[in-house]
Coordinates of C-alpha atoms and ligand atoms in Angstrom, one line a residue:
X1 CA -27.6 0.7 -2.3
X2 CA -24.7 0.7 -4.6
X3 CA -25.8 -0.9 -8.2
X4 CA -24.1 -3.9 -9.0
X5 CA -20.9 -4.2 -10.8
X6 CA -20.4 -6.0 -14.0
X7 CA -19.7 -9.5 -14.2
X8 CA -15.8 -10.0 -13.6
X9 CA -16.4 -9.7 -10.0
X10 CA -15.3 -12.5 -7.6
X11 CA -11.3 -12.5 -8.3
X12 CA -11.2 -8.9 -9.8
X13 CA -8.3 -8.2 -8.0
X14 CA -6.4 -11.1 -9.8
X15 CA -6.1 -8.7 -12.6
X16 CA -7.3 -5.5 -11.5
X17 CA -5.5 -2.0 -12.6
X18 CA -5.8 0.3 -8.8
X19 CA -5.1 3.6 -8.8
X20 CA -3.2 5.1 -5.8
X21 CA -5.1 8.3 -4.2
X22 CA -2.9 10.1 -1.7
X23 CA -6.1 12.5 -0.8
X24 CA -4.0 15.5 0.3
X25 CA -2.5 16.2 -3.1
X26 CA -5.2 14.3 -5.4
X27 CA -7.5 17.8 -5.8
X28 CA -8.9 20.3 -3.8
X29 CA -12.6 20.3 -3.7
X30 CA -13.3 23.1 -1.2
X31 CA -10.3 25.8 -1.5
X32 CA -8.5 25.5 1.2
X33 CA -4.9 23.7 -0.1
X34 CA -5.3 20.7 0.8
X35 CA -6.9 18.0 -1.1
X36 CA -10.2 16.3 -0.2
X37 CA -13.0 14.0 -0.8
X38 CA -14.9 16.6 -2.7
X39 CA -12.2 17.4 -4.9
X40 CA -12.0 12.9 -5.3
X41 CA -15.8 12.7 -5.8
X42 CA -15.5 15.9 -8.7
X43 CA -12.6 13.6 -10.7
X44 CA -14.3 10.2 -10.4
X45 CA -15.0 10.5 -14.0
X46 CA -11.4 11.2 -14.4
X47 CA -10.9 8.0 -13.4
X48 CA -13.4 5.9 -15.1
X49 CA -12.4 7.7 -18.0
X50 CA -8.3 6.4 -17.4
X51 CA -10.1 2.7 -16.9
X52 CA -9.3 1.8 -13.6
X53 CA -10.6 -1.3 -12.1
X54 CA -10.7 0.3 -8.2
X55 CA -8.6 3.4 -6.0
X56 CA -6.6 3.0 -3.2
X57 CA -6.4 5.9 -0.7
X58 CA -3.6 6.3 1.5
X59 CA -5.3 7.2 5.2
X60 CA -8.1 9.8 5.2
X61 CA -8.3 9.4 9.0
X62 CA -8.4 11.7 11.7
X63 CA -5.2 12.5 12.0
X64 CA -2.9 15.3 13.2
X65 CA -1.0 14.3 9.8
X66 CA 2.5 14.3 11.2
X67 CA 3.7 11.6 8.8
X68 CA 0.7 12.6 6.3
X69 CA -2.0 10.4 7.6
X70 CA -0.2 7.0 8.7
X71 CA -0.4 8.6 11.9
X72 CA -4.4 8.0 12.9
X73 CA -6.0 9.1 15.7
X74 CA -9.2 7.4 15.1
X75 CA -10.0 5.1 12.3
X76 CA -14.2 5.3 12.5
X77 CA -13.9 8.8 11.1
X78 CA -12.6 11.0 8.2
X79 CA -9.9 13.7 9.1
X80 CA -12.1 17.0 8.9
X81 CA -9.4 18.1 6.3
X82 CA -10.2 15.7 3.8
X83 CA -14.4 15.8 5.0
X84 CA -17.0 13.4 6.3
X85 CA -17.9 10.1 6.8
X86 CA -21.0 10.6 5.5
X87 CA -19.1 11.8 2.3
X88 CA -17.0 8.8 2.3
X89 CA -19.5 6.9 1.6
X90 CA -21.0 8.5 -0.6
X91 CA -18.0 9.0 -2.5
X92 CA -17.3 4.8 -2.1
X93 CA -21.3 4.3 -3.5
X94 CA -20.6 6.6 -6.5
X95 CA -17.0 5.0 -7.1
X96 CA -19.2 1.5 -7.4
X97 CA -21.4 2.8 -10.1
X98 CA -18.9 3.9 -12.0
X99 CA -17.6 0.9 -11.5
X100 CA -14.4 1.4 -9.4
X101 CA -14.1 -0.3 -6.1
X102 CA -12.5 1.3 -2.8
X103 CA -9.3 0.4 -0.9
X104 CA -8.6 1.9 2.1
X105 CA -5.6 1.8 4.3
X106 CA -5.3 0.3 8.0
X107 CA -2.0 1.1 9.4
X108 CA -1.7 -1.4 12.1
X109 CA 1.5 -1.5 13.6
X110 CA 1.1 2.3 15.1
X111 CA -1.4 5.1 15.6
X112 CA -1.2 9.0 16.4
X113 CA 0.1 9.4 20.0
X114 CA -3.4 11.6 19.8
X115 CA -5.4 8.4 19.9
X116 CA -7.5 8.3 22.8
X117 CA -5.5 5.0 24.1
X118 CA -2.2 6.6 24.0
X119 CA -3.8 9.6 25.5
X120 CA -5.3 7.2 28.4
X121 CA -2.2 5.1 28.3
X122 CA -0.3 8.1 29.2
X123 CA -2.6 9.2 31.7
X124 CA -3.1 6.0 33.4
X125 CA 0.6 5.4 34.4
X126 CA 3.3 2.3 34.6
X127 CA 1.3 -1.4 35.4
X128 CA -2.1 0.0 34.2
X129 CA -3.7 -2.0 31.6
X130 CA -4.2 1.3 29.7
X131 CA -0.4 1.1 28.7
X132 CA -0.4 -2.7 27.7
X133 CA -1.9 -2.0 24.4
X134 CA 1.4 -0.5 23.7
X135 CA 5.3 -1.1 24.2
X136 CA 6.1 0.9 27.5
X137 CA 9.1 -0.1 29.5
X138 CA 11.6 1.0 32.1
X139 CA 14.5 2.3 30.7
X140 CA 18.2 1.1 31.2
X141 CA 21.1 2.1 32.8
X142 CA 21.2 3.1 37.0
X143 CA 18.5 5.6 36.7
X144 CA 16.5 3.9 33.5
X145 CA 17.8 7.0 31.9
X146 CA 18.8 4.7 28.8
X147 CA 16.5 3.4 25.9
X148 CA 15.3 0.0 26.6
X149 CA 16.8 -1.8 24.1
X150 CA 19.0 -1.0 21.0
X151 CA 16.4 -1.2 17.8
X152 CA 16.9 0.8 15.1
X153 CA 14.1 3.0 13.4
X154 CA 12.5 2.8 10.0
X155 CA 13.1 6.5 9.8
X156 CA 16.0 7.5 11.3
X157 CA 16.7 8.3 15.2
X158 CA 15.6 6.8 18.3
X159 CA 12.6 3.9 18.6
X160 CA 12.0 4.7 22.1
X161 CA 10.7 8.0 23.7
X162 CA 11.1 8.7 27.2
X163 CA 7.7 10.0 29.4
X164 CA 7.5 12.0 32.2
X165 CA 7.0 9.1 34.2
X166 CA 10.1 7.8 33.8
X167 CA 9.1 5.1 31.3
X168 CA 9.5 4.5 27.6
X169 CA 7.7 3.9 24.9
X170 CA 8.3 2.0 21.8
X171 CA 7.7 4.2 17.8
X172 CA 9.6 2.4 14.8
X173 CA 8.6 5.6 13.2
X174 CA 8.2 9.1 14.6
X175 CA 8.1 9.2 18.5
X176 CA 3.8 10.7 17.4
X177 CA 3.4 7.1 16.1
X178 CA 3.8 4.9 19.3
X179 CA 3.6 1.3 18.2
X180 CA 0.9 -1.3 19.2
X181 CA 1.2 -4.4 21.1
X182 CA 0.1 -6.6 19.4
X183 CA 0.4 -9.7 22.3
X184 CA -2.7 -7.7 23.6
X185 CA -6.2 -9.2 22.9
X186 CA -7.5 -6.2 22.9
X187 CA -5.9 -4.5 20.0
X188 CA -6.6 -7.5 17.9
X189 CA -10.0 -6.8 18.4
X190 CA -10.4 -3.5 18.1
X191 CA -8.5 -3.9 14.2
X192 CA -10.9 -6.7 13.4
X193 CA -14.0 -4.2 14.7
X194 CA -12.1 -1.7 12.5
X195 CA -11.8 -3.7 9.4
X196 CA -15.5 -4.6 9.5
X197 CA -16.4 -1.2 10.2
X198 CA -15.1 -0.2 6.5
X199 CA -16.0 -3.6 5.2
X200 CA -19.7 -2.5 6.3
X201 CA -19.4 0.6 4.1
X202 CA -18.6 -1.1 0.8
X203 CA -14.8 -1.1 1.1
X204 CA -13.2 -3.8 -1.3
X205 CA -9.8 -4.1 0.3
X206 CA -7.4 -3.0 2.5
X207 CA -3.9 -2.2 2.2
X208 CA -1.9 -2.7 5.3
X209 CA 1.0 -0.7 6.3
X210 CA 4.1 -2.1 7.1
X211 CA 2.7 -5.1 7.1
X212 CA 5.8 -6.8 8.9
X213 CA 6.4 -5.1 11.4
X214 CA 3.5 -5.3 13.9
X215 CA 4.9 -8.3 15.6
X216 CA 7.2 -8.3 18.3
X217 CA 9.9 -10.8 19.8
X218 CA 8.6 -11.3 23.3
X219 CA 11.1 -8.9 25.6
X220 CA 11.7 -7.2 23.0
X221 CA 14.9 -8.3 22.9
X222 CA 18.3 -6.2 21.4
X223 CA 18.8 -6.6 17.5
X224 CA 22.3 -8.7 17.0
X225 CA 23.0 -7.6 13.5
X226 CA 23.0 -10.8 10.9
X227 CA 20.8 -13.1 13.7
X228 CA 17.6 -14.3 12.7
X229 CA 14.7 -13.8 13.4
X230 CA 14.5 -10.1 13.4
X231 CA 12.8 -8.6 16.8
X232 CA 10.3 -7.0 15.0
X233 CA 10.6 -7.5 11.3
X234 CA 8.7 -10.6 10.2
X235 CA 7.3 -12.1 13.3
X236 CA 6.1 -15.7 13.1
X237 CA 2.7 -14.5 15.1
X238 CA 1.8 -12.1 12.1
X239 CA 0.6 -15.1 10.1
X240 CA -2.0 -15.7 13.0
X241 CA -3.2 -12.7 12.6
X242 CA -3.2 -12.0 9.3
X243 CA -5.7 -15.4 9.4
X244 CA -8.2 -13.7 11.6
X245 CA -8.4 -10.9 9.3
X246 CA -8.5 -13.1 5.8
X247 CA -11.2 -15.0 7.7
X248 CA -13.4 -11.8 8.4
X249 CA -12.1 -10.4 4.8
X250 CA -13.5 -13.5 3.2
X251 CA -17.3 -12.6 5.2
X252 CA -17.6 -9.4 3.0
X253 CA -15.6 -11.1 -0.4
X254 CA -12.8 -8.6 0.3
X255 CA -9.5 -8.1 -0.4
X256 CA -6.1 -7.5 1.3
X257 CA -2.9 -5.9 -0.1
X258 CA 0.2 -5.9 1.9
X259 CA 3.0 -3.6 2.7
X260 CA 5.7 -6.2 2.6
X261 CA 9.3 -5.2 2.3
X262 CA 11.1 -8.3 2.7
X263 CA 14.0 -9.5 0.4
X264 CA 13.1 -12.8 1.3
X265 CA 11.2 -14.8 -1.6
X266 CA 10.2 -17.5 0.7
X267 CA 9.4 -15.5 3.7
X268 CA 7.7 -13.1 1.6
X269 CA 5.3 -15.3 -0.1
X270 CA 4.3 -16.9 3.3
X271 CA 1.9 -14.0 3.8
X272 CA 0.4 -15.0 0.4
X273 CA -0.9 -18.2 1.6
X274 CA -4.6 -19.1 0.7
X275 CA -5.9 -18.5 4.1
X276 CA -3.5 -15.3 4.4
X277 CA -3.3 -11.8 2.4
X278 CA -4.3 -12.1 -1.2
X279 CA -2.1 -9.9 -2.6
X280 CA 1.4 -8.2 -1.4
X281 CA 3.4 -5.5 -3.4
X282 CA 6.3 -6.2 -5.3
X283 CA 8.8 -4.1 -4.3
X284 CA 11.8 -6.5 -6.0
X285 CA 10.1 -4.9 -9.4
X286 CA 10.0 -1.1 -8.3
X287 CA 13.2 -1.0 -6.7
X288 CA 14.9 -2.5 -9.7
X289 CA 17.2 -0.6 -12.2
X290 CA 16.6 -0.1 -15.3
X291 CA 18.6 -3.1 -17.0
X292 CA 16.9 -5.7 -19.2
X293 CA 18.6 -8.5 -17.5
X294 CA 18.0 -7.5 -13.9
X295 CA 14.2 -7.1 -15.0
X296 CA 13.9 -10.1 -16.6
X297 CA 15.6 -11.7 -13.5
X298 CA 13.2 -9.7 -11.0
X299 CA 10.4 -10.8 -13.1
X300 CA 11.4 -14.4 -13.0
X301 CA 11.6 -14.7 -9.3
X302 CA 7.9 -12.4 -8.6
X303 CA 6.3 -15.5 -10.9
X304 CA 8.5 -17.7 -9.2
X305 CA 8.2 -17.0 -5.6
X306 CA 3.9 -16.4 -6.1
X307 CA 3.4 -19.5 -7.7
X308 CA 3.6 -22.0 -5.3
X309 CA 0.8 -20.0 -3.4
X310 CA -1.5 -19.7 -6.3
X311 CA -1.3 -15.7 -5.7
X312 CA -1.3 -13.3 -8.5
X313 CA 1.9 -10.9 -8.8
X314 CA 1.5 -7.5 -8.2
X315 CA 3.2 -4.4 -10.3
X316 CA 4.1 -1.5 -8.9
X317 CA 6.1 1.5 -10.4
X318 CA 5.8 4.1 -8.0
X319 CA 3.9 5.0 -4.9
X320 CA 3.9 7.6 -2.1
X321 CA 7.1 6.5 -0.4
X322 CA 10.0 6.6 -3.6
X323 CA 11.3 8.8 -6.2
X324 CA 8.7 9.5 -9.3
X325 CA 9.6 7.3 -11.9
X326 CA 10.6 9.2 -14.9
X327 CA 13.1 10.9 -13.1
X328 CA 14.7 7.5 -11.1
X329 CA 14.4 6.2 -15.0
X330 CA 16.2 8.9 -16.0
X331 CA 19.6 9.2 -13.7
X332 CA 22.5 6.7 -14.7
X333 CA 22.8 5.2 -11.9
X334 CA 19.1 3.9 -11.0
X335 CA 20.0 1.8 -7.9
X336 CA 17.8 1.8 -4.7
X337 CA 18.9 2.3 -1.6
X338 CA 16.3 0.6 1.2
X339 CA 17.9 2.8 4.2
X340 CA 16.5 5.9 2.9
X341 CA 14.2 4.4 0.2
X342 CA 15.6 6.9 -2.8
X343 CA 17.3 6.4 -5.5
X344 CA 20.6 7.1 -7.5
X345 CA 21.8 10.7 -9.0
X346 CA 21.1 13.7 -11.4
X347 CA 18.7 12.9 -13.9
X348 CA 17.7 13.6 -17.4
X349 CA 14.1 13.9 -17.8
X350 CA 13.4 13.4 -21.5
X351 CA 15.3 9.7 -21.1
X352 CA 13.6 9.1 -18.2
X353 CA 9.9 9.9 -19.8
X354 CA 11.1 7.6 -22.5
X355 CA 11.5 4.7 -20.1
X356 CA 8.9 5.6 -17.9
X357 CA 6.5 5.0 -21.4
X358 CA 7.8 1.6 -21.7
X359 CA 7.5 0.8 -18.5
X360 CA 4.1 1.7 -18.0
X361 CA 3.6 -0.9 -21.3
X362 CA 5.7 -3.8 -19.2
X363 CA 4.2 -3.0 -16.0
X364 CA 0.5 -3.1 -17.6
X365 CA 1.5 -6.8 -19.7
X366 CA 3.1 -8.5 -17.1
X367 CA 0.5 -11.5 -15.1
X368 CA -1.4 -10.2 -12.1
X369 CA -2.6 -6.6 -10.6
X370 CA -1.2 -3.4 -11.5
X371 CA -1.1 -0.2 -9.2
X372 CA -0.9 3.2 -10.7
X373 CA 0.5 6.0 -8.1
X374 CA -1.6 9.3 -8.9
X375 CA 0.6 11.8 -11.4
X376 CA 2.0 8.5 -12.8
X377 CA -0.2 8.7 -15.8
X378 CA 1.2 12.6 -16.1
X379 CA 4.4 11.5 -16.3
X380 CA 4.9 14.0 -13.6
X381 CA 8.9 14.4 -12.1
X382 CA 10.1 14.4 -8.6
X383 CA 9.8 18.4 -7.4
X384 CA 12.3 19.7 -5.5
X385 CA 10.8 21.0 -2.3
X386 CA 12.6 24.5 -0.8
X387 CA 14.1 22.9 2.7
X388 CA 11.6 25.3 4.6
X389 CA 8.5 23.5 3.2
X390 CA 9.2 20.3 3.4
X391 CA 6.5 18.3 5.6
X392 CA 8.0 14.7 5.4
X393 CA 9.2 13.7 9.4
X394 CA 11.8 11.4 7.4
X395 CA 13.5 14.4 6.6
X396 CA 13.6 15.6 10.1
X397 CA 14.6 12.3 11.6
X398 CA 17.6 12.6 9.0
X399 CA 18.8 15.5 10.6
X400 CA 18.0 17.2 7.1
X401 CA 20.3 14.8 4.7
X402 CA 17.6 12.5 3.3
X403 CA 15.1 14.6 1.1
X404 CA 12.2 13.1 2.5
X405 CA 9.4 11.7 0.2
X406 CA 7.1 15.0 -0.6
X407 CA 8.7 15.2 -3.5
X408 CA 6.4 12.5 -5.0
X409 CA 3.4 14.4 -3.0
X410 CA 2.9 17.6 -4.5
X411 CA -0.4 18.4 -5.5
X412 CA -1.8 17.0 -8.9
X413 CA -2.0 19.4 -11.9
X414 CA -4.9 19.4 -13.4
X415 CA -5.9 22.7 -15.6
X416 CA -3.0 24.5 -17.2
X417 CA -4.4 27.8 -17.2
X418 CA -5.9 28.0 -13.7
X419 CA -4.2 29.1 -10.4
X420 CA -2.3 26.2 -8.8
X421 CA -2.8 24.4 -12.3
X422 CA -6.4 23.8 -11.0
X423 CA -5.5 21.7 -7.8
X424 CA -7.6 24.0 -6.1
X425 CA -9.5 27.4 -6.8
X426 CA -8.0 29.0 -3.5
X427 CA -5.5 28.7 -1.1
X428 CA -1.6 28.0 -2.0
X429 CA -1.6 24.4 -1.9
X430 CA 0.1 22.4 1.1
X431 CA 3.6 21.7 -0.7
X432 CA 4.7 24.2 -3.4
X433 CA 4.5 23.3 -7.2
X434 CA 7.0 23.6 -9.4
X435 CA 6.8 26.4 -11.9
X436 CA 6.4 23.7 -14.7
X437 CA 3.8 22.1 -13.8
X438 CA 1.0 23.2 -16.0
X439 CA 3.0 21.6 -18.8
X440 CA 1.8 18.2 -17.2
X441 CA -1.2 19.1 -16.5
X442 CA -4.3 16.5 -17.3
X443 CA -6.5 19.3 -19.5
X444 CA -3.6 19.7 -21.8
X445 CA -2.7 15.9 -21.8
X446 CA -5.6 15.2 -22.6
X447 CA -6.4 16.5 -25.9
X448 CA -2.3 15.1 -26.9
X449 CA -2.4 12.3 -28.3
X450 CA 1.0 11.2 -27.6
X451 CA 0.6 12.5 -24.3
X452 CA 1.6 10.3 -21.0
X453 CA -1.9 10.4 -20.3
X454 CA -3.1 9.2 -23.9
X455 CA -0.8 6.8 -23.4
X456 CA -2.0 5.3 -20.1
X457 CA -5.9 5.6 -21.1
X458 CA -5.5 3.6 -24.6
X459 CA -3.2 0.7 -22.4
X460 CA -5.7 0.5 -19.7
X461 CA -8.8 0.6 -22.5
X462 CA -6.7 -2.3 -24.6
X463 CA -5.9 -4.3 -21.2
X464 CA -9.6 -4.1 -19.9
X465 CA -11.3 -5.1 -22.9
X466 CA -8.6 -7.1 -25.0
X467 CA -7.8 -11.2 -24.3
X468 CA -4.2 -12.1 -22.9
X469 CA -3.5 -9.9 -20.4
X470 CA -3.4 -9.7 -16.9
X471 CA -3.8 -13.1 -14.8
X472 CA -2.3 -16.3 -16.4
X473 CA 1.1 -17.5 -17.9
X474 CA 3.9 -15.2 -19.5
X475 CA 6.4 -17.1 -22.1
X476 CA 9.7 -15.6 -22.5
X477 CA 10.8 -15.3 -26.5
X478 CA 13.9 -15.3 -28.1
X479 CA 15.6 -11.9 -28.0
X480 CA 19.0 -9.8 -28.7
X481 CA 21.0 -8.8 -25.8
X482 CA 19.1 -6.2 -24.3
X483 CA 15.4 -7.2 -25.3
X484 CA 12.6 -8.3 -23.6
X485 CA 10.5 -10.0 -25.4
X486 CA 7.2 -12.1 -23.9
X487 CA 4.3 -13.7 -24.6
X488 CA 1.2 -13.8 -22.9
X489 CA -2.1 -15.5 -24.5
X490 CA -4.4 -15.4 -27.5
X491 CA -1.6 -14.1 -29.4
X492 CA -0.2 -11.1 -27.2
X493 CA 3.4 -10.0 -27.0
X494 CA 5.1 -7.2 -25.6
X495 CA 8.9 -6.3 -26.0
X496 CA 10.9 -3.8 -24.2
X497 CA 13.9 -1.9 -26.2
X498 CA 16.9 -1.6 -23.4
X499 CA 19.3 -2.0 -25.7
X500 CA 21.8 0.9 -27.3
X501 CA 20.1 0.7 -30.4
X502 CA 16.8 0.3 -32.5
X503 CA 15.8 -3.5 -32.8
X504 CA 13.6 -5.1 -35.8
X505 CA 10.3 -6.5 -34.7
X506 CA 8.9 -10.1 -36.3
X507 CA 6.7 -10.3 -38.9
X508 CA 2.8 -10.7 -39.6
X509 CA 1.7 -8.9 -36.1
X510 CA -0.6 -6.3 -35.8
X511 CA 0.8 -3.1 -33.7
X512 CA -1.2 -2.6 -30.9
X513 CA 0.5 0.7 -29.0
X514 CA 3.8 1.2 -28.4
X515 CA 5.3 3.6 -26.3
X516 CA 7.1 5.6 -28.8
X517 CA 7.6 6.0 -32.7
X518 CA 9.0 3.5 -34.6
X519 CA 11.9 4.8 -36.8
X520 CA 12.1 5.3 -40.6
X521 CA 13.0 1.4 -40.7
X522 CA 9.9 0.0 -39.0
X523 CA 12.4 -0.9 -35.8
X524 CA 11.9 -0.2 -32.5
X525 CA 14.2 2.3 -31.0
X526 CA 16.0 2.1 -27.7
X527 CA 13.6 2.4 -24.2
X528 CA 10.5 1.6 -25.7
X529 CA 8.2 -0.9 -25.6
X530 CA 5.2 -2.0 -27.8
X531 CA 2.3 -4.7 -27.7
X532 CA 2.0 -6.7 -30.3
X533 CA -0.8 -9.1 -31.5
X534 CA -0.3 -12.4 -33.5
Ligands
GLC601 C1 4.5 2.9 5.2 C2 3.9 4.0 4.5 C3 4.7 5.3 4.7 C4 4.6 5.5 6.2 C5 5.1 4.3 7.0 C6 4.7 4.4 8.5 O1 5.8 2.6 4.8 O2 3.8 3.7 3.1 O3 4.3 6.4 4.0 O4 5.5 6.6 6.6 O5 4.5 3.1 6.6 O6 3.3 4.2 8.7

């Protein structure tokens, strides 16, 4: 049995720091390329050492990997790639003594067209009850030779694929991730046996993919662009469900976080209810530019809109799915654009490690949870992947325009001196790194003291063990065009620099960290941030 955890426990996630693990690029335990739980279990002290509060992996299914895991072909065992079960949970016991909890992903709105449903659904033929659990239809048109209906995908391309048979089947992602039908008893059940499956393991939370999107409008009627409700984005029946889970969540004192992408504040923070999802990310916050008034404004509304719920916000910088931070920090033009979930133009990399510094300080003061994305604390740069090895479908689906995201996926560095910067002892790894990469790598970082890394470890340390941060009220301050300036409790202020020039800071408060030096004049200079204490 895993030992307890210090005291802190019941709403740990109100506050809690969780680190993103995207297993195939995290580090390579056994040689081979690709990463794996070995190569998790060898940097658990990595991660105890950064002072994170629990880990989040992205799938570590079986899975044929098509769309790098969140294509799984049964959820009751590890993907061989990645190890065992057996290993996982060991690797989730020796998380807990270390005293980092496990989230693990459940992906609900699709698996792998290798599942053994789909497989039997596609054996069993049109009527059976095989293919209910899924979206098949007859097609349109005078020999059904057209898609059923007209829904767009979240990747690009078609949502409906054509079988032998003559019918179709729905996949609002890659035509190897048929959706689930969620009207079907069944499939609610088998998600609920799945969730207590991991929950009987030691899991703490799930994240769940696409959270929105597992609902559909019965017939699965045609999208009429600017009519509400969406056929399948934000279902009313999701909140049903989402009950039945919180309700089995609450058995094991476990968590949910949700893959919401809504623009919505109301209609997001529905899924935040009490008896709902406890926590959802905050994608207003990640997707905004780097502009003090738009942050202050996008900050506003994620207090605003989780408030009347009594949920904590959520902070999110980066993840698996959008551009690495200090280069979208460091291109002009930081807009987002939802359609292919990228952002802006060329970048400069020293400005955007700058902002990327004091973000990490805002992100880390603001009220609620804060995710790390692995790398993040190596301040590590989108890679540009050669065209012939990228692996992301969404490049495919594009018809090669959109990058794809596997440009935030390349494979951690870790040793400067050692082959692959000591992602692995073997094998190439799975998506080339760039030639600069042992520059970020975590040995060297770590004996830098104005490294990214230094930088992350001494704000994690200072939010774990110091009053006023995380969970509870923020108080805006007086501040020059440009400034950020907050308060939080017991004393603690932060302010953010995105103004053109250096700013002074007020008097009689002690300098906790900031992200950069101060200049000759004691001022703050422009893009960065620093904590202060009263
Ligand atoms: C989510 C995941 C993304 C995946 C998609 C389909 O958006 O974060 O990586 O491609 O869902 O499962």
């Amino acid at each position: 049995m895993a030992a307890p955890l210090p005291p802190r426990t019941d709403d740990w996630w109100r506050d809690a720091a969780i680190y993103q693990i995207y297993p195939r690029s995290f580090a390579d335990g056994d040689g081979d390329g690709t990463g794996d739980l070995a190569g998790v279990r060898a940097k658990l002290p990595y991660l105890a050492q950064l002072g994170v509060d629990a880990v989040w992996f992205t799938p570590w299914y079986a899975s044929p990997l098509i769309d790098g895991g969140y294509d799984v072909a049964d959820y009751r065992t590890i993907d061989p790639a990645f190890g065992t079960l057996a290993e996982a949970e060991k690797l989730i016991a020796e998380a807990r003594n270390l005293g980092i909890r496990t989230i693990v992903d459940v992906v609900p709105n699709h698996v792998s067209d290798q599942h053994a449903w789909f497989q039997a659904a596609l054996a069993a033929g049109p009527g059976s009850a095989e293919r209910e659990r899924f979206h098949f239809r007859p097609g349109r048109g005078p020999d059904g030779e057209l898609p059923p209906n007209d829904w767009p995908s979240q990747f690009s391309g078609t949502t409906w694929t054509r079988v032998p048979d003559g019918e179709w089947y729905l996949h609002l992602f890659t035509p190897e991730q048929p959706d689930l039908n969620w009207a079907n008893p069944e499939v609610r059940r088998e998600h609920e046996d799945v969730l207590r499956f991991w929950f009987e393991r030691g899991v703490a939370g799930v994240r769940i993919d696409s959270a929105a999107l597992p609902a559909k409008a019965p017939g699965l009627p045609d999208f009429v662009e600017g009519v509400d409700p969406h056929p399948y984005i934000d279902q009313d029946d999701l909140h049903d469900i989402y009950r039945s889970w919180r309700a089995i969540a609450d058995e094991y004192g476990a968590v949910f976080v949700g893959e919401v992408w809504l623009p919505d504040a109301e209609r997001f923070a529905r899924y935040l209810r009490p008896d709902e999802l406890h926590t959802a990310f905050n994608f207003n916050f990640l997707t905004c530019p780097w502009d003090a008034g738009r942050l202050h404004r996008a900050i506003d509304d994620t207090l605003a809109e989780h408030a009347p719920v009594g949920a904590p916000a959520t902070w999110v910088l980066c993840n698996h799915d959008v551009t690495r931070t200090v280069t979208r920090y460091g291109r002009e033009d930081t807009g987002f654009d939802f359609a292919t979930k990228t952002f802006g133009t060329p970048t400069d990399l020293e400005l955007g490690t700058r902002r990327a510094r004091a973000a990490a300080l805002l992100t880390l003061a603001l009220p609620g949870s804060v995710y790390v994305y692995q790398g993040e604390e190596l301040g590590l740069p989108e890679a540009d992947i050669p065209h012939d090895r990228i692996q992301d479908p969404m490049h495919y689906r594009s018809g090669g325009t959109d990058p794809g995201r596997d440009g935030c996926r390349v494979p951690m560095p870790w040793a400067a001196d050692e082959p692959y910067s000591g992602f692995g002892s073997g094998t190439e790894p799975w998506l080339p790194q760039p030639d600069d990469w042992p520059v970020h790598a975590a040995d060297r970082q770590a004996t830098d003291p104005d490294s990214m890394l230094a930088l992350y470890r001494e704000a994690l340390r200072l939010r774990r063990s110091g009053t006023g941060f995380g969970d509870g009220p923020l108080t805006w301050l007086p501040a020059p065009e440009g400034v950020l300036s907050f308060a939080r409790t017991d004393g603690l202020m932060c302010l953010v620099n995105l103004s053109a020039g250096a700013v002074g800071l007020p008097a009689h408060r002690t300098r906790l960290l900031s992200s950069g030096p101060l200049d000759e004049e004691g001022q703050l200079p422009r893009d960065t941030a620093v904590w202060l204490r009263a």
